[in-house]
Coordinates of C-alpha atoms in Angstrom, one line a residue:
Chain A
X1 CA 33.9 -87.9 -40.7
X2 CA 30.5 -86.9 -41.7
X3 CA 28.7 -90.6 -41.4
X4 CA 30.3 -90.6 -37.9
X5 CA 28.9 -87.2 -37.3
X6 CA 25.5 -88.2 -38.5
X7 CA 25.2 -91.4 -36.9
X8 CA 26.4 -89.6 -33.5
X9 CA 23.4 -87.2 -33.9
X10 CA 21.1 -89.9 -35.0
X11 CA 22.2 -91.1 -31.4
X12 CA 21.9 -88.1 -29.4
X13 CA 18.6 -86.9 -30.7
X14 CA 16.8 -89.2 -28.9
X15 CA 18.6 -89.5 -25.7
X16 CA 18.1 -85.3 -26.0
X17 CA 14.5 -85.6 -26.5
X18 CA 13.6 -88.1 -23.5
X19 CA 16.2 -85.8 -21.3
X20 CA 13.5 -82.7 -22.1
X21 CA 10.7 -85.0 -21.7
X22 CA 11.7 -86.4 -18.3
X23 CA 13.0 -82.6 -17.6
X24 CA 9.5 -81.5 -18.1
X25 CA 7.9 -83.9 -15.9
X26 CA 10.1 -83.6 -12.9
X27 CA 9.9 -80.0 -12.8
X28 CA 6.4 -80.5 -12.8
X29 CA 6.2 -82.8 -9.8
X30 CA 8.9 -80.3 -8.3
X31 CA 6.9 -77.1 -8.5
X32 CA 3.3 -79.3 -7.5
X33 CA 6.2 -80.2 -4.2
X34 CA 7.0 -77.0 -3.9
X35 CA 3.8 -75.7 -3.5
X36 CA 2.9 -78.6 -1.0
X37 CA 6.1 -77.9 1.0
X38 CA 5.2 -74.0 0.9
X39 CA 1.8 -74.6 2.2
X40 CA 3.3 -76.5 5.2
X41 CA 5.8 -73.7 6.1
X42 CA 9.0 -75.6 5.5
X43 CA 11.5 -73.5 7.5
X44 CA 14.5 -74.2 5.0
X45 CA 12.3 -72.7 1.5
X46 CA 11.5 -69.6 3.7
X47 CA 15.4 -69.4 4.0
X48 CA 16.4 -70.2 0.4
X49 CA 13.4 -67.8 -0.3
X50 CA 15.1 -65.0 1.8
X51 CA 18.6 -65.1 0.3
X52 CA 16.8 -64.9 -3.2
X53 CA 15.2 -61.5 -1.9
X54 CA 18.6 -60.7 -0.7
X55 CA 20.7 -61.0 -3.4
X56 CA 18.0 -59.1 -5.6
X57 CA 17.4 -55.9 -3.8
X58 CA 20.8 -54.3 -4.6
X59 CA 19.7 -55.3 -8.5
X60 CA 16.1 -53.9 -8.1
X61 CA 17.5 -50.7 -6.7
X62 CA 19.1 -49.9 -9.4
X63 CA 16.9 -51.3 -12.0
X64 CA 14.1 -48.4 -9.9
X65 CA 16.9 -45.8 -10.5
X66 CA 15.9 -44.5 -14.1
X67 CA 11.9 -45.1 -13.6
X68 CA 12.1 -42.6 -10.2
X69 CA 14.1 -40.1 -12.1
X70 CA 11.6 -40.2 -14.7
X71 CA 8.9 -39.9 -12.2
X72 CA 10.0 -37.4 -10.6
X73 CA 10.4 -35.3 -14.1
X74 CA 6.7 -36.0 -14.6
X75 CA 5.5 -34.9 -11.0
X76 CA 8.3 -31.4 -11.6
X77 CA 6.6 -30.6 -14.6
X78 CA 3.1 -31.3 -13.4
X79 CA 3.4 -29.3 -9.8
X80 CA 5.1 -26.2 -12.6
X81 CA 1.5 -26.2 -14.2
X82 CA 0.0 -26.0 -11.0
X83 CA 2.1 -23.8 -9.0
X84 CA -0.2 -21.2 -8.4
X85 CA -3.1 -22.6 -7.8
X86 CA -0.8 -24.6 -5.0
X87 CA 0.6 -21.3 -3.9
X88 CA -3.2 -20.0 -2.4
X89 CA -4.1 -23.3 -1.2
X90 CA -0.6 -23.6 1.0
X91 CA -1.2 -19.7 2.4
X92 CA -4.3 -21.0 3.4
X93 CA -3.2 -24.2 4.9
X94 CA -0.4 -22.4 6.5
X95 CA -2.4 -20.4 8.0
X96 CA -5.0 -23.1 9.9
X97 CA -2.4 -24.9 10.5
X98 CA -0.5 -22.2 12.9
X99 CA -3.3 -22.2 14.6
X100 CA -3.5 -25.7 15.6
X101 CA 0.5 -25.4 16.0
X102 CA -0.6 -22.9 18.9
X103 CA -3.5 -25.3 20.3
X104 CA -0.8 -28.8 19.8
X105 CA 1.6 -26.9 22.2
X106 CA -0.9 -25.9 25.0
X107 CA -1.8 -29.4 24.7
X108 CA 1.4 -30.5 24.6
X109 CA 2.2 -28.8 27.7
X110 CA -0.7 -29.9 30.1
X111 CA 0.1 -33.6 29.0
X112 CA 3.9 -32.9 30.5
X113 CA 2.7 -31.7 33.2
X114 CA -0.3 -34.2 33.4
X115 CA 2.2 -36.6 33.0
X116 CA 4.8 -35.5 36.0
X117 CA 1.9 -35.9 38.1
X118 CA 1.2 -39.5 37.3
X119 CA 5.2 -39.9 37.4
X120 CA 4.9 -41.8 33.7
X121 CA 8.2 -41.9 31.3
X122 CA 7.5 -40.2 28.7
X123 CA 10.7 -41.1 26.8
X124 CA 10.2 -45.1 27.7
X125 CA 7.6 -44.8 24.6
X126 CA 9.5 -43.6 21.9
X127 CA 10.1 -46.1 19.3
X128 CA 13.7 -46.7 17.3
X129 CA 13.4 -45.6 13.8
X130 CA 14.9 -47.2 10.9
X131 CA 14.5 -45.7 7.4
X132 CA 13.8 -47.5 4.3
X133 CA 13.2 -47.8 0.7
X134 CA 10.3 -49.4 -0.7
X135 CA 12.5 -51.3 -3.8
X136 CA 9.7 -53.7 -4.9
X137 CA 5.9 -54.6 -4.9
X138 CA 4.2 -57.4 -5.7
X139 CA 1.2 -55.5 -6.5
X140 CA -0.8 -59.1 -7.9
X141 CA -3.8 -59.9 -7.3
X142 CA -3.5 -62.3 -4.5
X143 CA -0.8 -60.5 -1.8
X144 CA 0.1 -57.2 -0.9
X145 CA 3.6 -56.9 0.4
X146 CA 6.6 -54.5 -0.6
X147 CA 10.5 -55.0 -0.7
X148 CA 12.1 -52.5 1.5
X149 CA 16.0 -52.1 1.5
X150 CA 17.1 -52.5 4.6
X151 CA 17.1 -56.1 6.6
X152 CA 19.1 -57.1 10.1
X153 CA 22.0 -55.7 9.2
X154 CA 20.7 -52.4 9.5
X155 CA 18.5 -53.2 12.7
X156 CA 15.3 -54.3 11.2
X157 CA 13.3 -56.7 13.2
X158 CA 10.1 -58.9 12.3
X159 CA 6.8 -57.2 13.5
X160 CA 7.9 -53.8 13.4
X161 CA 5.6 -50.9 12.6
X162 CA 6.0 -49.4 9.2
X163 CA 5.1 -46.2 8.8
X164 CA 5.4 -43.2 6.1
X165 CA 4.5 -39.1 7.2
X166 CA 1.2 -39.5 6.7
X167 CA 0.2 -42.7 9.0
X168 CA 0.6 -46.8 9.0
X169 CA 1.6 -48.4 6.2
X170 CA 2.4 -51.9 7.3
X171 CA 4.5 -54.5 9.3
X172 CA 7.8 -56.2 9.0
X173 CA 6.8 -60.3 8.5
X174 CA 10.1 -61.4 7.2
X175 CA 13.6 -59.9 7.5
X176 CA 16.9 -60.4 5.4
X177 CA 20.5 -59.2 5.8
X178 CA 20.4 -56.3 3.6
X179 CA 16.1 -56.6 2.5
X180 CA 12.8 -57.1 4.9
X181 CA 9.2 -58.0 3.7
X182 CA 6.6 -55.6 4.9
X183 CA 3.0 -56.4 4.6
X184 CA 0.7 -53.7 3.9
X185 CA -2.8 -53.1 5.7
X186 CA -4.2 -54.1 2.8
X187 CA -3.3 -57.4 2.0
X188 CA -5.9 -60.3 3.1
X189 CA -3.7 -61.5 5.7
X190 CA -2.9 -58.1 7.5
X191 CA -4.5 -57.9 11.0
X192 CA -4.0 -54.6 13.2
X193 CA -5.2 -53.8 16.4
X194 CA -6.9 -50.4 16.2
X195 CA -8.9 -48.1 18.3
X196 CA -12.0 -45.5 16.6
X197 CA -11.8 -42.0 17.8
X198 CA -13.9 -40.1 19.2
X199 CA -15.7 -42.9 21.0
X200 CA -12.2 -45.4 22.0
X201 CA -13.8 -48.2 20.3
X202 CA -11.8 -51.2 20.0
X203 CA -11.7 -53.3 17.0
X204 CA -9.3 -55.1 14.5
X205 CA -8.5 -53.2 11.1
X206 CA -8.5 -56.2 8.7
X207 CA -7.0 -56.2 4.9
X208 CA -9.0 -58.0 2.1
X209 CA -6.5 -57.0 -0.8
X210 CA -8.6 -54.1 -1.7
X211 CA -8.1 -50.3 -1.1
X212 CA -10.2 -49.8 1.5
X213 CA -9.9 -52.6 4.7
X214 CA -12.8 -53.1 6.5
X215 CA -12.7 -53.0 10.5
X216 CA -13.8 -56.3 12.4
X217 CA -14.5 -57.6 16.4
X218 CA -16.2 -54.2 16.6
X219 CA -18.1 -53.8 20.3
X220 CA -21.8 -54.8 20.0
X221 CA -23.2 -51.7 19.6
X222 CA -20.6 -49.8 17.8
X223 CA -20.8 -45.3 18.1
X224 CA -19.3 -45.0 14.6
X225 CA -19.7 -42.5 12.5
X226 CA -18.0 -41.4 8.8
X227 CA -15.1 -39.4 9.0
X228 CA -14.1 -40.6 12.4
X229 CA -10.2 -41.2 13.0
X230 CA -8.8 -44.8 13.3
X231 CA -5.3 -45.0 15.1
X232 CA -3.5 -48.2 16.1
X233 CA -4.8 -49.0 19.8
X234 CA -1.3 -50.7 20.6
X235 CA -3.2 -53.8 22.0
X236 CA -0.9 -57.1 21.4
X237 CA 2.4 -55.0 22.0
X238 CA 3.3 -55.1 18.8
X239 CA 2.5 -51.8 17.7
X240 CA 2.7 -48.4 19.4
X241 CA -0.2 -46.6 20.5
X242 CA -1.7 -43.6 18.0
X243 CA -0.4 -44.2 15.1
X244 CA -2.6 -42.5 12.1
X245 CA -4.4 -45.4 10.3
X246 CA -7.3 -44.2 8.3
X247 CA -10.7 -43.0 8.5
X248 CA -14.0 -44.4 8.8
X249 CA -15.0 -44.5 5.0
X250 CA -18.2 -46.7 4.7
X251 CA -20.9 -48.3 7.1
X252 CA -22.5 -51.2 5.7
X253 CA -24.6 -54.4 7.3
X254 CA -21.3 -56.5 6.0
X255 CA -18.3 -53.8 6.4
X256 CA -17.4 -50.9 7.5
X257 CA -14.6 -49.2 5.7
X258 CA -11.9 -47.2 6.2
X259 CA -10.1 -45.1 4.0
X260 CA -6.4 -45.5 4.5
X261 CA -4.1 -42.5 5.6
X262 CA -1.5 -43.4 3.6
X263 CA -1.8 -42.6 -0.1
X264 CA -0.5 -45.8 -2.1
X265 CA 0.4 -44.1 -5.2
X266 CA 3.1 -41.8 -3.4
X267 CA 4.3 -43.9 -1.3
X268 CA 8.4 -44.5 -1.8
X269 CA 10.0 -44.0 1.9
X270 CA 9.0 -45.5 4.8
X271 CA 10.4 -45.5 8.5
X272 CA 9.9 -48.8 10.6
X273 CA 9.5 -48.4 13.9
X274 CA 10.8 -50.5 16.9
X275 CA 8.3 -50.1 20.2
X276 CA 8.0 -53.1 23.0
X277 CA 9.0 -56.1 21.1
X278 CA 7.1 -58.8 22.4
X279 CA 9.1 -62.0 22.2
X280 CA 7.8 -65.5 22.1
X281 CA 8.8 -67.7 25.3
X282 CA 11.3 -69.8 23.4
X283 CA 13.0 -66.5 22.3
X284 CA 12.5 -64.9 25.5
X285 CA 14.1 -67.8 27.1
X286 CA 17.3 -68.3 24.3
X287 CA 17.8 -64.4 25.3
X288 CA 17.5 -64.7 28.8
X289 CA 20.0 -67.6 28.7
X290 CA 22.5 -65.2 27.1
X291 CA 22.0 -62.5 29.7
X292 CA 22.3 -64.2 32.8
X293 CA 24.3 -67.4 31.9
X294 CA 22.1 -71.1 32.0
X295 CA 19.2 -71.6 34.1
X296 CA 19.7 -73.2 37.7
X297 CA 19.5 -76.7 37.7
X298 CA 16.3 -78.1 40.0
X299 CA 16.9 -78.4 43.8
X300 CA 19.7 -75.8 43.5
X301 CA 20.5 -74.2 47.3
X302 CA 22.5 -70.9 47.0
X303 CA 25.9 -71.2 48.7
X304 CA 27.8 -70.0 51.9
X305 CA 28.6 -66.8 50.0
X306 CA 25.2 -65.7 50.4
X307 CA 23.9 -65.0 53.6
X308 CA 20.5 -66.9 54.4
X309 CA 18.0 -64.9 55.8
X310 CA 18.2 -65.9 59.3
X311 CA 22.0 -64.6 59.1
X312 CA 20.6 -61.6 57.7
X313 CA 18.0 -60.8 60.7
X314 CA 20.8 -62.2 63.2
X315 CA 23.2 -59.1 62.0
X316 CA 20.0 -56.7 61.9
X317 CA 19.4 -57.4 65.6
X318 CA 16.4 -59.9 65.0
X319 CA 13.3 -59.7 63.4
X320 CA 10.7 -56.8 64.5
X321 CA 8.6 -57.1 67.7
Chain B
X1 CA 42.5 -69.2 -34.6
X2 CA 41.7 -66.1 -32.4
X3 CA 39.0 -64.6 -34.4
X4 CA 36.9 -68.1 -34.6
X5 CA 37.5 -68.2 -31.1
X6 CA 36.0 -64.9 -30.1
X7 CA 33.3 -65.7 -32.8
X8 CA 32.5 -68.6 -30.8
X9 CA 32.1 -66.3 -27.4
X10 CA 30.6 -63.8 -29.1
X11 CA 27.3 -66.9 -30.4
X12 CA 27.5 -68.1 -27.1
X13 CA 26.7 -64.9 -25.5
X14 CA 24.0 -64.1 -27.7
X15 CA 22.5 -67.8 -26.6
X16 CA 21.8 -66.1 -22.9
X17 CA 19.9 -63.6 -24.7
X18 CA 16.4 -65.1 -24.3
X19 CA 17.4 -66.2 -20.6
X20 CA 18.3 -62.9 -19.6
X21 CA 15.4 -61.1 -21.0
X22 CA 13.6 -63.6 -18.9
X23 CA 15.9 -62.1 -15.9
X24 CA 14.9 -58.8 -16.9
X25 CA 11.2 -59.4 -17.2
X26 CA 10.9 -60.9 -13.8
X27 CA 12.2 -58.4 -12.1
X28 CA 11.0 -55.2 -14.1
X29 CA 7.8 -57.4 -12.9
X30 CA 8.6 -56.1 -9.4
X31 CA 8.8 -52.8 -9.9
X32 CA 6.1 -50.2 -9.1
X33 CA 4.7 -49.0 -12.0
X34 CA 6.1 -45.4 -12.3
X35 CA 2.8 -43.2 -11.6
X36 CA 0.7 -46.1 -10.6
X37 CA 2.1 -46.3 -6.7
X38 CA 2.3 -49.4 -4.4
X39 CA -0.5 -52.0 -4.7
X40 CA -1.5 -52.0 -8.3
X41 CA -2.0 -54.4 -11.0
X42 CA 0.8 -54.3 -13.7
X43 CA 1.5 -56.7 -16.7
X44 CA 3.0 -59.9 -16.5
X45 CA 5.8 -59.3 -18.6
X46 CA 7.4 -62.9 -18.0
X47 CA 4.6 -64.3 -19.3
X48 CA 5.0 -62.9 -22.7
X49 CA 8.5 -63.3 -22.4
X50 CA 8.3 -67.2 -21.8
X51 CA 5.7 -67.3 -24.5
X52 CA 7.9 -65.3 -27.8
X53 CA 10.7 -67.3 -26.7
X54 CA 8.8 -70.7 -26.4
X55 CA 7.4 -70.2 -30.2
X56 CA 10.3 -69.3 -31.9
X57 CA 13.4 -70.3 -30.3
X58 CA 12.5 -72.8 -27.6
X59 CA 15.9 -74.6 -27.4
X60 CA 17.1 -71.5 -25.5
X61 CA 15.1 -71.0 -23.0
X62 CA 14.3 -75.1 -21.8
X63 CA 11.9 -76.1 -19.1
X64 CA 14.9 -75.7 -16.7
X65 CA 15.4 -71.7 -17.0
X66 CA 11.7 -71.6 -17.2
X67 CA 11.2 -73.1 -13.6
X68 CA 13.8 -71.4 -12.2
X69 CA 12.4 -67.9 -13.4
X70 CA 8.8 -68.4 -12.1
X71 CA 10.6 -70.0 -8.7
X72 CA 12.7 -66.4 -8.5
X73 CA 9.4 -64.5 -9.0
X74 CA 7.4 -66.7 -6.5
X75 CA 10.1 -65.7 -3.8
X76 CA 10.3 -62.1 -4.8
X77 CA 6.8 -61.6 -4.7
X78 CA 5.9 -63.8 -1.7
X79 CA 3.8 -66.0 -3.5
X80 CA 4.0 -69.6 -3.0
X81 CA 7.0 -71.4 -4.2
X82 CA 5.9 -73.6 -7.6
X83 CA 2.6 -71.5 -8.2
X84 CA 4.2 -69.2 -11.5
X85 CA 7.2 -72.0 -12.1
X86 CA 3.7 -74.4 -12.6
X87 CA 2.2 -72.2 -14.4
X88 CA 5.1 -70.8 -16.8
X89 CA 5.9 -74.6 -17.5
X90 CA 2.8 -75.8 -19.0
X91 CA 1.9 -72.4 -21.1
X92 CA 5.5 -73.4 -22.3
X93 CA 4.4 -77.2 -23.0
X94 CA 1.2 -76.1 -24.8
X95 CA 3.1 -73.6 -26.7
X96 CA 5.8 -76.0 -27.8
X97 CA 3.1 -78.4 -29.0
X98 CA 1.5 -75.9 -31.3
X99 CA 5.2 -74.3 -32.5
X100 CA 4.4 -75.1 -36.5
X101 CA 1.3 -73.3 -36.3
X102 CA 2.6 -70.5 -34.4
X103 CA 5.3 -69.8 -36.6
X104 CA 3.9 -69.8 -40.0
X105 CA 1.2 -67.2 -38.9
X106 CA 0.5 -63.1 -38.9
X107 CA 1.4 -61.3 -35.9
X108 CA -2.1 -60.3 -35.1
X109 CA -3.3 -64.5 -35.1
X110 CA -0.6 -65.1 -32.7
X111 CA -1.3 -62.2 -30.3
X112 CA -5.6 -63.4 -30.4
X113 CA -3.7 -66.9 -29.3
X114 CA -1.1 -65.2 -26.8
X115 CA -4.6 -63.7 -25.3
X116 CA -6.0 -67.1 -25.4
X117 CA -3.2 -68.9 -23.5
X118 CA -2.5 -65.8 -21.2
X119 CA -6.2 -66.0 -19.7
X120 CA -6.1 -70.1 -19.4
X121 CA -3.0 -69.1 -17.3
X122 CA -4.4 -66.1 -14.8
X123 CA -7.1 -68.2 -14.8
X124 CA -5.1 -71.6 -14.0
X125 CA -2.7 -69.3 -11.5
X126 CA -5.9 -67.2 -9.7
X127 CA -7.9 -71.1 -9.0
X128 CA -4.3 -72.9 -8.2
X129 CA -3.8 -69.7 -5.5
X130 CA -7.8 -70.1 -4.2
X131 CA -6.8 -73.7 -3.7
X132 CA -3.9 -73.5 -2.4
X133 CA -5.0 -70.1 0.1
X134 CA -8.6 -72.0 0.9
X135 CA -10.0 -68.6 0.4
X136 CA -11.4 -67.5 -3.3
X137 CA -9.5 -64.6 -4.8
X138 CA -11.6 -61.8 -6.1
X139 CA -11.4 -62.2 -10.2
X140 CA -11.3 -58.6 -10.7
X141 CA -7.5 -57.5 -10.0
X142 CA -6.7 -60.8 -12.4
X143 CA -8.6 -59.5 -14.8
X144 CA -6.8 -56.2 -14.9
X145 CA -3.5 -58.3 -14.9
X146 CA -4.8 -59.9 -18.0
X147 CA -5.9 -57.5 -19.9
X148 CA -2.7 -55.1 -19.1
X149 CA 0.0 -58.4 -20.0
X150 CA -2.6 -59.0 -23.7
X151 CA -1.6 -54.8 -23.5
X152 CA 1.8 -55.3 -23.4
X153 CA 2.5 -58.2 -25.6
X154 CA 3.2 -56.3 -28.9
X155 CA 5.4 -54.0 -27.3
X156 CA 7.2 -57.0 -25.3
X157 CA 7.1 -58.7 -28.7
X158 CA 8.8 -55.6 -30.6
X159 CA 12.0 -55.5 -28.6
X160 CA 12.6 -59.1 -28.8
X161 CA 11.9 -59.4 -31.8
X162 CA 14.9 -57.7 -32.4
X163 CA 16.6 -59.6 -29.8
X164 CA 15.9 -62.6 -32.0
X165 CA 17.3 -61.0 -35.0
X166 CA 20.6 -61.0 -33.1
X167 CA 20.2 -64.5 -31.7
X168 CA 22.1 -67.5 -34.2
X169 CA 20.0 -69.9 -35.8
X170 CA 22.2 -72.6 -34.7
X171 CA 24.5 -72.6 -31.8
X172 CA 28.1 -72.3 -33.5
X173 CA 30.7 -74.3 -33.0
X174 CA 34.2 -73.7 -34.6

């Protein structure tokens, strides 16, 4: 029993040993494919990708649940210390604050009325609103994107606006069942149309994984100045109009700065926001197709049913003298 | 009969330890870092993970797991599928090649070499990403991710070291 035992092993060993080897070396060629296949955008990786992300949201949710308690013990016991100092600074805010409270509704009111002259919809602009929790971030060196917990199922859609209460935070680039991808403004890739306030200069807020994107396509002779307001422009149709983005932080030859509204290190919650969807043509033309039934086919003539237009000036009494 | 067969369950549970501390380090590698907000730089805890496993018990976590953990964290973190299975792989074939030499030295030796083989691979992963982006990376945000992951090896090392402990020497059959 023992021989056979040993001479079995003497056997295996190795058959196991070229089965690692030959393991090793595929993988390799497979992860070398991979990153080809990747590169090209192969639509069923993004898929396999996506039900990855899916399937481990619920787990990172709950894996967050014991680090956010003990954050939020840290922040209690820290906002304790400083509880008075707090105090004076609120009273203070409170009180500047009422004041633009009164100057917000005066102008609040005039743009009503402003806008019942123009006879412009005021409610057409208001955006659907999911709410979400950022689950996961990749942080890295190379991309800045977050996990949020909510995908289709709850009404998420790709390019929507994410925002948290303090201004942009990102996009939706890639949406799940139950989990959505947002990129933030910083990551190299992010692009957002933008507008400088006071002087409505347009320009493109780019993302070059620092802190602080840098604003590009300005006008040729830019009226910047530090400390001016950067809101989303709403150019594109993507995004709405006036949503807080930054400030303008730096003005160098090679960049000009802008420090972002939203403070990274507090950020947990966002809301993503639904305005005009613009939809490519072959969308547009799958959803049209849905609406009104299949296009007409070429040389179509409408039928008896509908009256021509001669029939139609013959009941009217003819056409106009 | 009964006892050598829950015996048997019980070792081949404690076989999936290494591969689900893998599991865990990959996605604790997800997480904000409490305090630290969206955005930053943590540790690569997989990396250390991959490493204490591929020096002292390699036959439990194979090539296999290995690629399939750095393909989970590629599509998690939106990086390019292959880029951290690549890299995971070969640390894991260089490490495997030097086994008899890791094991017979001091803790501190092996954590110098961890920090030897963890720059060659932020180093190997940041120029594979340039490559593969056509756009060259700033080095500084790698370099935080390098030092912070040569930070956290002892402590990664600590608890499973104690995994290990609980791990049999060889798998059991009754």
């Amino acid at each position: 029993m023992k021989v056979e035992r040993r001479s079995l092993s003497r056997l295996a060993l190795p058959i196991k040993a070229f089965g690692d080897r030959f393991a090793l070396v595929a993988l390799i060629a497979l992860s070398i494919a991979l990153l080809i296949l990747s590169r090209a955008e192969v639509g069923w990786l993004q898929v396999v990708g996506g039900r990855i992300v899916d399937t481990a949201v619920p787990v990172l949710e709950v894996l967050r649940t014991p680090l956010d308690a003990s954050e939020r013990l840290t922040r209690a016991i820290g906002e304790w210390i400083s509880v008075y100092e707090d105090n004076t600074r609120l009273r203070e805010q409170n009180r500047r604050l009422l004041e633009w409270q009164s100057l917000a509704r005066q102008l609040a009111n005039e743009n009503q009325a402003l806008r019942e002259v123009v006879g412009m919809d005021a409610e057409a602009a208001r955006p659907t609103v999911v709410a979400a929790r950022i689950v996961a971030d990749t942080g890295g060196p190379f991309v800045h994107t977050a996990l949020v917990d909510a995908g289709s199922h709850h009404g998420v859609a790709e390019g929507m606006a994410a925002v948290n209460d303090r201004g942009l935070v990102g996009r939706v680039i890639d949406v799940g069942g139950r989990s959505a991808r947002l990129l933030l403004l910083t990551d190299l890739n992010s692009r957002i149309p933008v507008m400088v306030e006071p002087s409505r200069d347009q320009a493109i807020l780019a993302g070059d994984n620092s802190r602080q994107p840098g604003l590009m396509f300005l006008p040729l002779s830019p009226r910047l100045s530090i400390g001016d307001r950067v809101v989303s422009s709403g150019r594109g149709g993507v995004l709405p109009p006036g949503l807080e983005v930054g400030v303008v932080r730096t003005i160098a030859e090679d960049k000009v700065g802008v420090a972002t509204a939203v403070d990274w290190d507090r950020l947990e919650y966002v809301r993503l926001l639904e305005y005009a969807r613009v939809l490519p043509p072959e969308i547009l033309a799958i959803e049209q197709r849905e609406a009104f039934g299949p296009p007409l086919p070429p040389g179509f003539q409408p039928s008896a049913s509908v009256p021509s237009d001669d029939a139609i000036e013959a009941m009217s009494g003819g056409p106009e003298p | 009969m009964t006892l050598g067969w829950f015996r048997h369950l019980d070792a081949q549970f404690r076989c999936f330890l290494p591969a689900i501390t893998a599991v865990l380090a990959l996605l604790i590698d997800q997480i904000p870092i409490p305090g630290e907000g969206v955005g930053r730089t943590g540790p690569l805890a997989l990396l250390c993970v991959v490493t204490f496993w591929s020096i002292y018990r390699p036959d439990l976590l194979p090539v296999p797991a290995v690629f399939a953990a750095g393909f989970v964290t590629d599509a998690l973190a939106g990086l390019p599928l292959g880029l951290t299975s690549l890299t995971l792989i070969l640390i894991r074939m260089v490490v495997v090649g030097q086994q008899r030499f890791f094991v017979a030295r001091s803790f501190p030796v092996v954590w110098a070499c961890f920090g030897v083989m963890a720059t060659a691979a932020i180093l190997f992963r940041w120029l594979l990403m340039s490559i593969w982006a056509g756009h060259v990376f700033r080095f500084t945000p790698s370099l935080f991710e390098l030092l912070a992951t040569f930070v956290a090896y002892p402590l990664v090392s600590l608890a499973l070291g104690w995994i290990h402990n609980r791990v049999p020497r060889f798998i059991y059959a009754p």
